[in-house]
Amino acid sequence: MEDNAAPHPSTMAKFARPALIAGGVIAVVCIGLLVIIFALDSFNAATYSVAGKSVNDATDEARGIRELYSGARTGGIITLVISGVMAVAAAVVLYLNRGNAPLDEDDDGEDYDLDDLTGR
C-alpha cells in the first residue's frame, strides 16, 4: 500500500498568507501614522520655540506639548512590532510549507491558449 497523495498543508499554513498580508498592511499603516505623529511633534515643538521658549522646559505647557502624542506614538510602535512579528512568522510558515500545497484536481497539466478558450 503506497501513499502517493500529496502532503496537505498544515492548518497554520492556511492562515499564513492572510496573516502575512494583514501584517504587512498594518505595518505600513503604522509607519505612516508614526511619520505623521513625529512630524506633528516637530511642528508643535518648532511653533512653541518661536517665542524663545524651549519644549524641554519644566513648565506645564512644555510638558503638555511633549506628551501630546505619547499615547498614539506608543500604541503605533507596539502595533508596528506586533504586526511585524506576525508578518515574519507567517512568512516563515509559508516558506516551510512551500512544497506542500495540494494540486488542483481539475488541472490535467495542459496549457491553454486563445484558440482553446475561444473554441477555434
Coordinates of C-alpha atoms in Angstrom, one line a residue:
M1 CA 0.0 0.0 0.0
E2 CA 1.7 3.1 -1.3
D3 CA 0.9 6.6 -0.2
N4 CA 1.3 8.8 -3.3
A5 CA -1.0 11.5 -2.1
A6 CA 0.4 15.0 -1.9
P7 CA 1.0 16.2 1.6
H8 CA -1.6 18.5 2.9
P9 CA -0.6 21.9 4.2
S10 CA -0.9 22.4 7.9
T11 CA -3.7 24.4 9.5
M12 CA -1.3 27.2 10.2
A13 CA -0.3 27.4 6.5
K14 CA -3.9 28.0 5.5
F15 CA -3.9 31.2 7.6
A16 CA -0.3 32.2 6.9
R17 CA -1.0 34.1 3.6
P18 CA -3.8 36.2 5.0
A19 CA -1.7 36.8 8.2
L20 CA 1.2 37.9 6.0
I21 CA -1.0 40.3 4.1
A22 CA -2.6 41.7 7.2
G23 CA 0.7 42.1 9.0
G24 CA 2.2 43.9 6.1
V25 CA -0.8 46.3 5.6
I26 CA -0.9 47.1 9.3
A27 CA 2.8 47.7 9.4
V28 CA 2.6 50.1 6.5
V29 CA -0.3 52.0 8.2
C30 CA 1.6 52.2 11.5
I31 CA 4.7 53.5 9.8
G32 CA 2.5 56.2 8.1
L33 CA 0.9 57.0 11.4
L34 CA 4.2 57.3 13.2
V35 CA 5.6 59.6 10.4
I36 CA 2.6 61.9 10.8
I37 CA 2.9 61.9 14.6
F38 CA 6.6 62.7 14.6
A39 CA 6.0 65.5 12.0
L40 CA 3.3 66.9 14.2
D41 CA 5.6 66.7 17.3
S42 CA 8.3 68.5 15.4
F43 CA 5.9 71.2 14.2
N44 CA 4.5 71.7 17.7
A45 CA 8.0 72.0 19.2
A46 CA 9.1 74.4 16.4
T47 CA 5.9 76.6 16.9
Y48 CA 6.4 76.7 20.6
S49 CA 10.1 77.6 20.3
V50 CA 9.3 80.6 18.0
A51 CA 8.6 82.7 21.1
G52 CA 12.1 81.9 22.5
K53 CA 10.7 79.1 24.8
S54 CA 12.1 75.5 24.8
V55 CA 9.9 72.4 24.6
N56 CA 12.4 70.9 27.1
D57 CA 11.5 73.4 29.8
A58 CA 10.0 72.2 33.1
T59 CA 6.8 74.1 32.6
D60 CA 3.3 72.5 32.4
E61 CA 2.8 73.9 28.9
A62 CA 6.1 72.4 27.6
R63 CA 5.3 69.0 29.3
G64 CA 1.9 69.1 27.7
I65 CA 3.4 69.6 24.2
R66 CA 5.9 66.8 24.8
E67 CA 3.2 64.3 26.0
L68 CA 0.5 65.4 23.4
Y69 CA 1.0 62.4 21.1
S70 CA 2.7 60.0 23.5
G71 CA -0.2 57.5 23.7
A72 CA -0.6 57.4 19.9
R73 CA 3.1 57.1 19.4
T74 CA 3.4 54.2 22.0
G75 CA 0.4 52.4 20.5
G76 CA 1.7 52.8 17.0
I77 CA 5.1 51.4 17.9
I78 CA 3.6 48.5 19.8
T79 CA 1.2 47.7 16.9
L80 CA 4.1 48.0 14.4
V81 CA 6.2 45.5 16.4
I82 CA 3.2 43.0 16.7
S83 CA 2.3 43.3 13.0
G84 CA 6.0 42.9 12.0
V85 CA 6.3 39.7 14.2
M86 CA 3.1 38.4 12.7
A87 CA 4.2 39.0 9.1
V88 CA 7.6 37.4 9.8
A89 CA 6.0 34.4 11.4
A90 CA 3.6 34.0 8.5
A91 CA 6.4 34.3 6.0
V92 CA 8.4 31.5 7.9
V93 CA 5.3 29.2 7.9
L94 CA 4.8 29.8 4.2
Y95 CA 8.5 29.2 3.5
L96 CA 8.5 26.0 5.4
N97 CA 5.3 24.7 3.7
R98 CA 6.2 25.9 0.2
G99 CA 6.1 22.5 -1.5
N100 CA 3.1 21.1 0.4
A101 CA 0.3 22.8 -1.5
P102 CA -2.3 20.3 -2.8
L103 CA -2.6 20.2 -6.5
D104 CA -5.7 21.4 -8.2
E105 CA -7.8 18.3 -9.0
D106 CA -9.1 19.9 -12.2
D107 CA -5.6 20.6 -13.6
D108 CA -4.6 18.0 -16.2
G109 CA -1.2 19.7 -16.7
E110 CA -2.1 21.2 -20.1
D111 CA -1.6 24.8 -21.1
Y112 CA -4.4 26.6 -22.8
D113 CA -4.1 29.3 -25.4
L114 CA -6.6 31.6 -27.0
D115 CA -7.7 29.0 -29.6
D116 CA -8.6 26.6 -26.8
L117 CA -10.5 29.2 -24.9
T118 CA -12.5 30.5 -27.9
G119 CA -13.2 27.1 -29.3
R120 CA -11.4 27.5 -32.6

